[in-house]
Coordinates of C-alpha atoms in Angstrom, one line a residue:
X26 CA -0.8 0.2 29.0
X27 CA -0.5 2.3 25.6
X28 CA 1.4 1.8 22.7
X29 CA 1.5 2.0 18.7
X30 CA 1.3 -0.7 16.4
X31 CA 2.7 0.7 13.3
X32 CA 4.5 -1.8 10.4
X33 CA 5.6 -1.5 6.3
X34 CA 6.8 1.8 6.8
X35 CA 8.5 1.2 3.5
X36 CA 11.4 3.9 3.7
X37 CA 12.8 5.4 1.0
X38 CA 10.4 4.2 -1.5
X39 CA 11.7 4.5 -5.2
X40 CA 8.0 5.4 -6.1
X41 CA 8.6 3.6 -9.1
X42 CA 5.1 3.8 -10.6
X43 CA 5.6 7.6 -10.6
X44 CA 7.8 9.7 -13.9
X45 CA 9.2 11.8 -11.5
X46 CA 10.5 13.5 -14.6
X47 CA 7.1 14.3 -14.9
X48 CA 6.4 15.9 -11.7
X49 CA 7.2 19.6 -10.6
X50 CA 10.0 19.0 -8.5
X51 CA 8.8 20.1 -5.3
X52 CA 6.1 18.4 -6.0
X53 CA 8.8 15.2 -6.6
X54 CA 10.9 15.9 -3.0
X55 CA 7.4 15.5 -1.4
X56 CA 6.5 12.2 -2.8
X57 CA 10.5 11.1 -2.1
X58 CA 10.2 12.5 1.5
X59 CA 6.6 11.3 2.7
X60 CA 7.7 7.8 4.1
X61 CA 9.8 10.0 6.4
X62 CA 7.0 12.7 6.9
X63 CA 5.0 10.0 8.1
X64 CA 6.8 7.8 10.2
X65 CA 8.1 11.1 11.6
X66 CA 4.4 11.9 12.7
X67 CA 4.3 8.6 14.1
X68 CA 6.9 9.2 16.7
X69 CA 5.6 12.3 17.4
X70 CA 2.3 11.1 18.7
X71 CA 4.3 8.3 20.4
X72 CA 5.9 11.0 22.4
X73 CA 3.0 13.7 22.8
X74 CA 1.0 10.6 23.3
X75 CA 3.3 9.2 26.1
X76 CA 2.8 5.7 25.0
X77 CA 5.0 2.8 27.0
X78 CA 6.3 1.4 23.8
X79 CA 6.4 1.1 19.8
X80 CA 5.9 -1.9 17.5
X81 CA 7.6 -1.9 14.2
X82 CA 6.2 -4.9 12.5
X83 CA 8.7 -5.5 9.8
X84 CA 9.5 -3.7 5.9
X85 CA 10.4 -0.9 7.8
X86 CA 13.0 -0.4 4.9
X87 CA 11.9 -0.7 1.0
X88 CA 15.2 -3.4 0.0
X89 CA 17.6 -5.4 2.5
X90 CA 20.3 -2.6 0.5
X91 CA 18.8 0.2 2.5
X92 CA 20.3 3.7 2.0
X93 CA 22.4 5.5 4.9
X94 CA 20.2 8.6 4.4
X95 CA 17.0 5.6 5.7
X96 CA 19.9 4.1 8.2
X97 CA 20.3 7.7 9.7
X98 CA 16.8 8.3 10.0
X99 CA 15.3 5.9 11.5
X100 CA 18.3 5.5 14.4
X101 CA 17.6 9.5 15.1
X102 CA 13.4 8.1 15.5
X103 CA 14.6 5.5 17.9
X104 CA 16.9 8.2 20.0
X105 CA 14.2 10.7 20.3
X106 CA 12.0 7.6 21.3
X107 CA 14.9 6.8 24.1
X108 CA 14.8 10.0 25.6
X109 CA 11.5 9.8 26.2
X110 CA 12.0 6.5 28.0
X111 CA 10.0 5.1 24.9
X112 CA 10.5 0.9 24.4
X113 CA 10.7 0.1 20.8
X114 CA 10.1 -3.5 19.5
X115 CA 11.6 -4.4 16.1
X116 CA 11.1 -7.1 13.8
X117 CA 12.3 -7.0 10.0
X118 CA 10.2 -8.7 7.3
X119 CA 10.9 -9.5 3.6
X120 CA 12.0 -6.2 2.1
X121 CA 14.6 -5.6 4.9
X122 CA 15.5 -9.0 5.9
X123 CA 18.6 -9.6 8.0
X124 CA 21.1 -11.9 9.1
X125 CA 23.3 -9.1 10.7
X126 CA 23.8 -9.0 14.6
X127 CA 21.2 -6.6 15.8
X128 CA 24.5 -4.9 17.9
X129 CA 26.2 -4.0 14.5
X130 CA 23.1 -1.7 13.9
X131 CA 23.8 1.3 16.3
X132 CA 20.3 1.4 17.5
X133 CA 19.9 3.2 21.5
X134 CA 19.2 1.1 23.8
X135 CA 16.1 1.1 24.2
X136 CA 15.0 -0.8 21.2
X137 CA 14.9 -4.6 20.8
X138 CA 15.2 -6.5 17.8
X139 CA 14.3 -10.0 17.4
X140 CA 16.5 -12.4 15.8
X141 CA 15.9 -14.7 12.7
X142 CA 14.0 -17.2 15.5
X143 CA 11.2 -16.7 17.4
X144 CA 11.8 -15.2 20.8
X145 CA 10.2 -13.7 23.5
X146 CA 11.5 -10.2 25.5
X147 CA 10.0 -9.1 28.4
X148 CA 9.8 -5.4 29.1
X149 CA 8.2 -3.9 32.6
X150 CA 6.0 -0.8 32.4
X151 CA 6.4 2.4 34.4
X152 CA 3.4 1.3 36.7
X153 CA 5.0 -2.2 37.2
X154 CA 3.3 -4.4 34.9
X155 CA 5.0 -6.9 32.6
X156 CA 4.6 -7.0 28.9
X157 CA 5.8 -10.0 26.6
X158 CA 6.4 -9.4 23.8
X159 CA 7.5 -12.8 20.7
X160 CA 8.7 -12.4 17.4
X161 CA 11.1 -12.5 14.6
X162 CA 12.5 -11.2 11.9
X163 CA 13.3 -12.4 8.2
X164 CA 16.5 -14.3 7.2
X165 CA 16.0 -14.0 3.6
X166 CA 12.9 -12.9 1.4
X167 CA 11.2 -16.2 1.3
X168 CA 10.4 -17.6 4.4
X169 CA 7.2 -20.2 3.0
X170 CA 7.0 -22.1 6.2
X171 CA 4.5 -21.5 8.9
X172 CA 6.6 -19.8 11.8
X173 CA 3.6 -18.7 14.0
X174 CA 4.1 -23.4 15.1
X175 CA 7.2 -21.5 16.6
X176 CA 5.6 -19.2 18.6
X177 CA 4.9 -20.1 22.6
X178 CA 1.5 -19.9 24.4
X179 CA 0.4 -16.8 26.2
X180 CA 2.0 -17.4 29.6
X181 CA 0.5 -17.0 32.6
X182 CA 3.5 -14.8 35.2
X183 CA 2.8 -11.5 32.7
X184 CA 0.0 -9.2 32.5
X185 CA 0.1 -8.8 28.7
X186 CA 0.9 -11.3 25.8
X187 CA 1.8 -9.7 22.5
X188 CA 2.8 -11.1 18.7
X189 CA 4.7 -9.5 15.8
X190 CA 4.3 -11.3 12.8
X191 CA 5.3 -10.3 9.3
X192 CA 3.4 -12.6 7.0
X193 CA 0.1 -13.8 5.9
X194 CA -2.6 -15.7 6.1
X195 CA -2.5 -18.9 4.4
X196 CA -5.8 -18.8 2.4
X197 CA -5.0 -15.5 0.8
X198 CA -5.1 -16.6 -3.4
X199 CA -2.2 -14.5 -3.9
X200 CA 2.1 -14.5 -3.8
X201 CA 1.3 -12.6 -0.6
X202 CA 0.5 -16.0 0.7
X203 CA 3.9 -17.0 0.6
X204 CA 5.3 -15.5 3.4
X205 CA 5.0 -16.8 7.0
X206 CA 2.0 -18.0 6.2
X207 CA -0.4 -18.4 9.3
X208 CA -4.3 -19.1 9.7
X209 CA -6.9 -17.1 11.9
X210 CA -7.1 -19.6 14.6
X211 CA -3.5 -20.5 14.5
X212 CA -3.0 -17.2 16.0
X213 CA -6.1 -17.4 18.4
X214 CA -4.8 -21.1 19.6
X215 CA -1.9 -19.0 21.5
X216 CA -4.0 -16.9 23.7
X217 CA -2.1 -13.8 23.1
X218 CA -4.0 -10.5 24.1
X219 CA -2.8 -8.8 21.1
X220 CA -1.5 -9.6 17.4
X221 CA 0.6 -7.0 15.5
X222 CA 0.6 -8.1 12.2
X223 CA 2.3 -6.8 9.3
X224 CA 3.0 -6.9 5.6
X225 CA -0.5 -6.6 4.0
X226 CA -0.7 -2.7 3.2
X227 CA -4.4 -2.8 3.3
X228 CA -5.8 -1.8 7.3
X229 CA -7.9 -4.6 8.5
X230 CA -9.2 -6.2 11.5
X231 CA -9.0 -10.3 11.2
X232 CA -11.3 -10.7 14.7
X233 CA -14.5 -9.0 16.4
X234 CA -12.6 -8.0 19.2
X235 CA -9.9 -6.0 16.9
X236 CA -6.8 -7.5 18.6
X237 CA -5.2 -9.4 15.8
X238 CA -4.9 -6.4 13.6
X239 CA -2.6 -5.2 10.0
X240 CA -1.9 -2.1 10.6
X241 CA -1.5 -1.2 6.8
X242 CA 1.4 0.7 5.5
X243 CA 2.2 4.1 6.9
X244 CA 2.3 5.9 3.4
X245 CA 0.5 4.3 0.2
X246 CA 3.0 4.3 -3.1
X247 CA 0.0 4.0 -5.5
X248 CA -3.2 3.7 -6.8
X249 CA -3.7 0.3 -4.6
X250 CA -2.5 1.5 -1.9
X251 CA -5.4 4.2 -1.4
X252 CA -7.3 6.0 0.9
X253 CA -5.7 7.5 4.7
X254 CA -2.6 5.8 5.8
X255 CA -1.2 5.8 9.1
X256 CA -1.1 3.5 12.9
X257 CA -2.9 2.0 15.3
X258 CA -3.1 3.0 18.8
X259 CA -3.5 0.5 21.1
X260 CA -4.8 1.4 24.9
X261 CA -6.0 -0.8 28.0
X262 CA -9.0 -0.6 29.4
X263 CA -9.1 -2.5 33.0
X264 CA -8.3 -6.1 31.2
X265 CA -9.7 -4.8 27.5
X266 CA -7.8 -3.5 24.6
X267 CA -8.9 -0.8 22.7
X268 CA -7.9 0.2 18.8
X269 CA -8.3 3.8 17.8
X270 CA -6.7 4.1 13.9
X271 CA -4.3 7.2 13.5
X272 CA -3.6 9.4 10.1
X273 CA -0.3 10.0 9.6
X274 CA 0.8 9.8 5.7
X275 CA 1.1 13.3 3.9
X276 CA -0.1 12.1 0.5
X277 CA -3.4 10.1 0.0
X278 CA -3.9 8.3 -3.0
X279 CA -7.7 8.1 -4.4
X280 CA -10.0 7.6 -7.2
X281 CA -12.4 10.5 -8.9
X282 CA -15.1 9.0 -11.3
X283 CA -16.2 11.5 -14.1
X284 CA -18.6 10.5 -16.9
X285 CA -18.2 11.5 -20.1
X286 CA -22.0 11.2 -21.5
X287 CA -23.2 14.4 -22.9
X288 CA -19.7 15.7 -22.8
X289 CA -17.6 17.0 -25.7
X290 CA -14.2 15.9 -26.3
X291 CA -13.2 19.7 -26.1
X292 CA -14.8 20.2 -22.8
X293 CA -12.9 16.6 -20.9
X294 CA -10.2 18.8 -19.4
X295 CA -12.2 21.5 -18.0
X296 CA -14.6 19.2 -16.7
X297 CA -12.0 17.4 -14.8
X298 CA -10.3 20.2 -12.9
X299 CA -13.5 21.6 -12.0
X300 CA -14.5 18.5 -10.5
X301 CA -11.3 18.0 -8.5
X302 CA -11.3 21.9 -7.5
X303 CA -15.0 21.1 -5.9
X304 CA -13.7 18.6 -3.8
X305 CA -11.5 21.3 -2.0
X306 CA -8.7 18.6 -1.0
X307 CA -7.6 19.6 2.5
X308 CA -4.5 17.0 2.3
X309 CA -2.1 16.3 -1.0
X310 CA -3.9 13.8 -3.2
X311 CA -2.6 12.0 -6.2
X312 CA -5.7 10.9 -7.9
X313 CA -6.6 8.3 -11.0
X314 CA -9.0 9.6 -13.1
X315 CA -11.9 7.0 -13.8
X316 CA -13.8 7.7 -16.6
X317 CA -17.4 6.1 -17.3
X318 CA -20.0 5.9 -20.1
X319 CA -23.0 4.2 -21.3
X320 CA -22.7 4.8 -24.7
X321 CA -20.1 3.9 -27.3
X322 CA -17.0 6.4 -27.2
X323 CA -16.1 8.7 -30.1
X324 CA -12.9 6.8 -31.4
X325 CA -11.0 9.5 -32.0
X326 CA -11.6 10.8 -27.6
X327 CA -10.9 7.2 -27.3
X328 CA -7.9 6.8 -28.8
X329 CA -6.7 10.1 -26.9
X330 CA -7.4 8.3 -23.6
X331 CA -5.5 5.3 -24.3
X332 CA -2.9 7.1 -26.1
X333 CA -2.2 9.0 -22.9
X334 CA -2.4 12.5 -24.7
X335 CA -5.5 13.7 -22.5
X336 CA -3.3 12.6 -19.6
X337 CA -0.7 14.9 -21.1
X338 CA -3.0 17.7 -21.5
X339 CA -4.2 17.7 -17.8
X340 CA -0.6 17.1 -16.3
X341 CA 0.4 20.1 -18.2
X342 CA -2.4 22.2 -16.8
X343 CA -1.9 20.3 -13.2
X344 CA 1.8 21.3 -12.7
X345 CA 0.7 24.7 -12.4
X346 CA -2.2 24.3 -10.5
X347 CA -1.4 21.0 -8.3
X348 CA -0.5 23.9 -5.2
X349 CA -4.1 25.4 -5.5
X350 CA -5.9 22.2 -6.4
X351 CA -3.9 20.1 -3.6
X352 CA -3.9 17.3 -6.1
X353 CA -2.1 15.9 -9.2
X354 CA -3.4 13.6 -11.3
X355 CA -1.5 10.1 -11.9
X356 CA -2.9 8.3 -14.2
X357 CA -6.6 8.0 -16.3
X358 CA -8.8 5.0 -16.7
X359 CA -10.7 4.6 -19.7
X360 CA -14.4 4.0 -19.7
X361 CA -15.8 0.6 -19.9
X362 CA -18.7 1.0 -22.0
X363 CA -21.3 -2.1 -21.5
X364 CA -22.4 -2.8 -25.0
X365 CA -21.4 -1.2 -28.1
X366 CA -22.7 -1.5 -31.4
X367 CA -20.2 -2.5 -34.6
X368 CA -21.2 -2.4 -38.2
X369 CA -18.9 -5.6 -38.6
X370 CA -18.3 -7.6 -35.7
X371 CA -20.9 -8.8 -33.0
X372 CA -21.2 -7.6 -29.4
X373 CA -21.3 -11.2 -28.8
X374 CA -17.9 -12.4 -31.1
X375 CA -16.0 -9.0 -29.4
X376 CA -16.7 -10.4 -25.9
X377 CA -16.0 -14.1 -26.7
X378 CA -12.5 -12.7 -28.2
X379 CA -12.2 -10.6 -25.0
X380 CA -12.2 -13.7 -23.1
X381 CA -10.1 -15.6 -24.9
X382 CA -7.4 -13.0 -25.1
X383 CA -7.2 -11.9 -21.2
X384 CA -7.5 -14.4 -19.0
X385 CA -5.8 -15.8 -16.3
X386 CA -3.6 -18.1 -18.0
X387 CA -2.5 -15.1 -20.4
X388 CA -1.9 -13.5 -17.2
X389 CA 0.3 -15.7 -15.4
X390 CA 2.5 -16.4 -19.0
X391 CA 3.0 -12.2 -18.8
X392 CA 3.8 -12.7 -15.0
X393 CA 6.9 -15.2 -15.7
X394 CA 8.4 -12.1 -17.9
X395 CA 8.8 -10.5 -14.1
X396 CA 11.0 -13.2 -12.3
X397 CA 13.6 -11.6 -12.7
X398 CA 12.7 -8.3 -11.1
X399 CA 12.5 -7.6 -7.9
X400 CA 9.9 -9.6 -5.6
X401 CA 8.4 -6.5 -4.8
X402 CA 7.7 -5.6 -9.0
X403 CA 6.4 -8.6 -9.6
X404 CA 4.3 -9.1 -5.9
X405 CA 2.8 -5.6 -7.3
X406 CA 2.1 -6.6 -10.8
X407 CA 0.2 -9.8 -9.9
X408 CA -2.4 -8.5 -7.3
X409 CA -5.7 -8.7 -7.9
X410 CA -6.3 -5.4 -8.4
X411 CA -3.2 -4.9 -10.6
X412 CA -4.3 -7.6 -12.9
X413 CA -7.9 -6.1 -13.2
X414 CA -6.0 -2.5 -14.2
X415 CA -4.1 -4.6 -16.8
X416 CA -7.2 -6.3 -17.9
X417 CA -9.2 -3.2 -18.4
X418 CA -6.9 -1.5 -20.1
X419 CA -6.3 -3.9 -22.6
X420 CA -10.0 -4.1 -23.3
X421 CA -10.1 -0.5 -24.1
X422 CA -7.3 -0.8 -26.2
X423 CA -8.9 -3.6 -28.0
X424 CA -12.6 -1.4 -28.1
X425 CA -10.6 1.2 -29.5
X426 CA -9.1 -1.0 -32.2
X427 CA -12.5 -2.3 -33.1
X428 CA -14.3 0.8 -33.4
X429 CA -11.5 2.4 -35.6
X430 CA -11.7 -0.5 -37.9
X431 CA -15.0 -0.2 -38.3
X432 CA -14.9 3.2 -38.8
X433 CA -12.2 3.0 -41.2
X434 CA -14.1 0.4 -43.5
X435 CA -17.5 2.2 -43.2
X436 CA -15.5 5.5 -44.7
X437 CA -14.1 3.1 -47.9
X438 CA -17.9 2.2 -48.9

């Protein structure tokens, strides 16, 4: 047996973190078309592969209103799959959630998609042995209770036991949490031989055997979402499974540190595109800038790094070079300088302040302004790592602040 576990393919993205007024626009159709360019790799290797079926673990749309250009492409992925005598499994999660009778959808018939309750469909392999395969998809974008108490024990007159699951696990501090929430040995309890879990964009294994695996998303949309992006391919081995993870997504998102000690404010930009033209990027890469320093921070470089004008200065130089550098360069993150030394204020009184001002009650009155956006918007702004972003920034700001104060009252004496 052979197969891909794939899930959050997330098409037709709206990229919203991205100006793409910004971008050179060829440079924009790329990052539009690259949740196609990568699912489209997918079922590639699914078909030079020769694999016996597909899992789509749910979000394989960005929003339940998905486009017909998305609509179009992914029934022509599931026909190329069908003639190649391809199974493919569907389940929908909480960005494409569905009520709508899976006939109305015009997929071939080779693909099988579960209903809003958990079922199990049974599919026989070329060489005669049975798969069964339980799931479901999403009726709506909340689904808080634990659907894996509806899923059946591994049964005994098949071969192979499989789950598709689009949710969580319970412990998880996060709004992540809140969907189909499930625990480690909740899943282990039902003695399947393999878990294909999906909506957590980060690639993990959650047991030693890697058989209850996220496969990540198949294209990251941002900074978070960094690093190779792609599936898993799962293979037997006499009664053993064994996970081999698969690049696919044409655009990697990454991080380049750079330290700005012993470094002029006139010589920042050339400094930076050297150090990205070193790295010789084999692959597109949209890159954050993340600057460091052990000293204080002239406040004048300072304020043109929170300002966004050195941002605007490298874009400008980037949209004519992004081709040869195989890179362009999202955002910048300013250096967090360990202690600094005011003429007015006290390390000590600065970080106290800090404290006071960005914590996470701060936090979660700034995440109420979000309820009315999108899930997705607000599920983004209130990760972890989004809230450290926030929280850095705004400490630069404030550093900034303080040190032109200072400066400012040291000129009046």
């Amino acid at each position: 047996m052979k197969f891909i576990h794939t899930a959050d393919l997330h098409l037709d993205s709206p990229f919203l973190g991205l100006k793409s007024h910004v971008l050179p626009n060829e440079l924009w159709e790329k990052v539009h078309q690259s949740t196609f360019d990568s699912f489209q790799r997918i079922i590639d290797d699914a078909i030079e592969q020769q694999v016996d079926f597909v899992l789509l673990a749910g979000d394989l749309f960005d929003r339940e209103e998905r486009s017909v250009a998305a609509d179009a492409f992914l029934v022509a992925q599931l026909n190329r799959l069908n003639e190649h005598g391809i199974e493919a499994f569907i389940s929908f999660g909480n960005h494409d959630y569905s009520t709508a009778d899976p006939a109305s959808f015009g997929y071939p018939a080779n693909t099988l998609v579960f209903g809003n309750q958990v079922e199990t469909k049974q599919y026989t392999l070329n060489d005669g042995e049975v798969v069964a395969v339980s799931g479901f998809s999403f009726d709506k974008q909340w689904i808080t209770q634990p659907m894996i108490q509806d899923y059946p024990t591994a049964v005994s007159d098949v071969n192979w036991n499989i789950g598709m699951l689009h949710g969580s696990l319970s412990s998880l501090n996060s709004p992540e949490a809140n969907y189909a929430p499930f625990t480690l040995s909740e899943l282990e309890e039902k003695g399947y031989d393999y878990w294909a879990l999906g909506h957590i964009h980060k690639r993990q294994s959650l047991n030693e055997q890697q058989t209850i695996n996220y496969s990540g998303n198949t294209q990251g949309r941002h900074i978070n979402e960094s690093g190779e992006k792609g599936y898993l391919l799962v293979q037997s081995d006499d009664q053993h499974l064994q996970t081999k993870f698969v690049p696919t997504a044409p655009i990697v998102w990454d991080r380049v540190a750079i330290s700005l000690d012993k470094m002029s404010a006139d010589q920042i930009v050339e400094s930076i595109l050297e150090k990205i033209a070193n790295l010789h990027y084999d692959k597109l890469h949209f890159i954050r800038i993340q600057l460091a320093s052990q000293t204080a921070i002239d406040a004048d470089l300072l304020a043109k790094i929170n300002n966004g004008d050195l941002l605007d200065d490298l874009q400008d130089i980037n949209a004519d070079k992004w081709q040869q550098l195989n890179c362009w360069i999202t955002s910048i993150e300013a250096p967090q300088v360990k202690s600094l030394v005011y003429s007015s204020i006290d390390q000590d009184y600065f970080n106290q302040a800090k404290a006071a001002t960005l914590n996470d009650e701060v936090f979660d009155q700034i995440l109420k302004d979000f309820n009315k956006q999108p899930t997705f918007i607000k599920d983004e702004v209130g990760s972890e790592e989004s809230k450290q972003e926030i929280f850095d920034q705004a400490g630069a700001i404030l550093q900034e602040n303080v040190v032109h104060e200072d400066t400012e009252e040291d000129k009046s004496k």
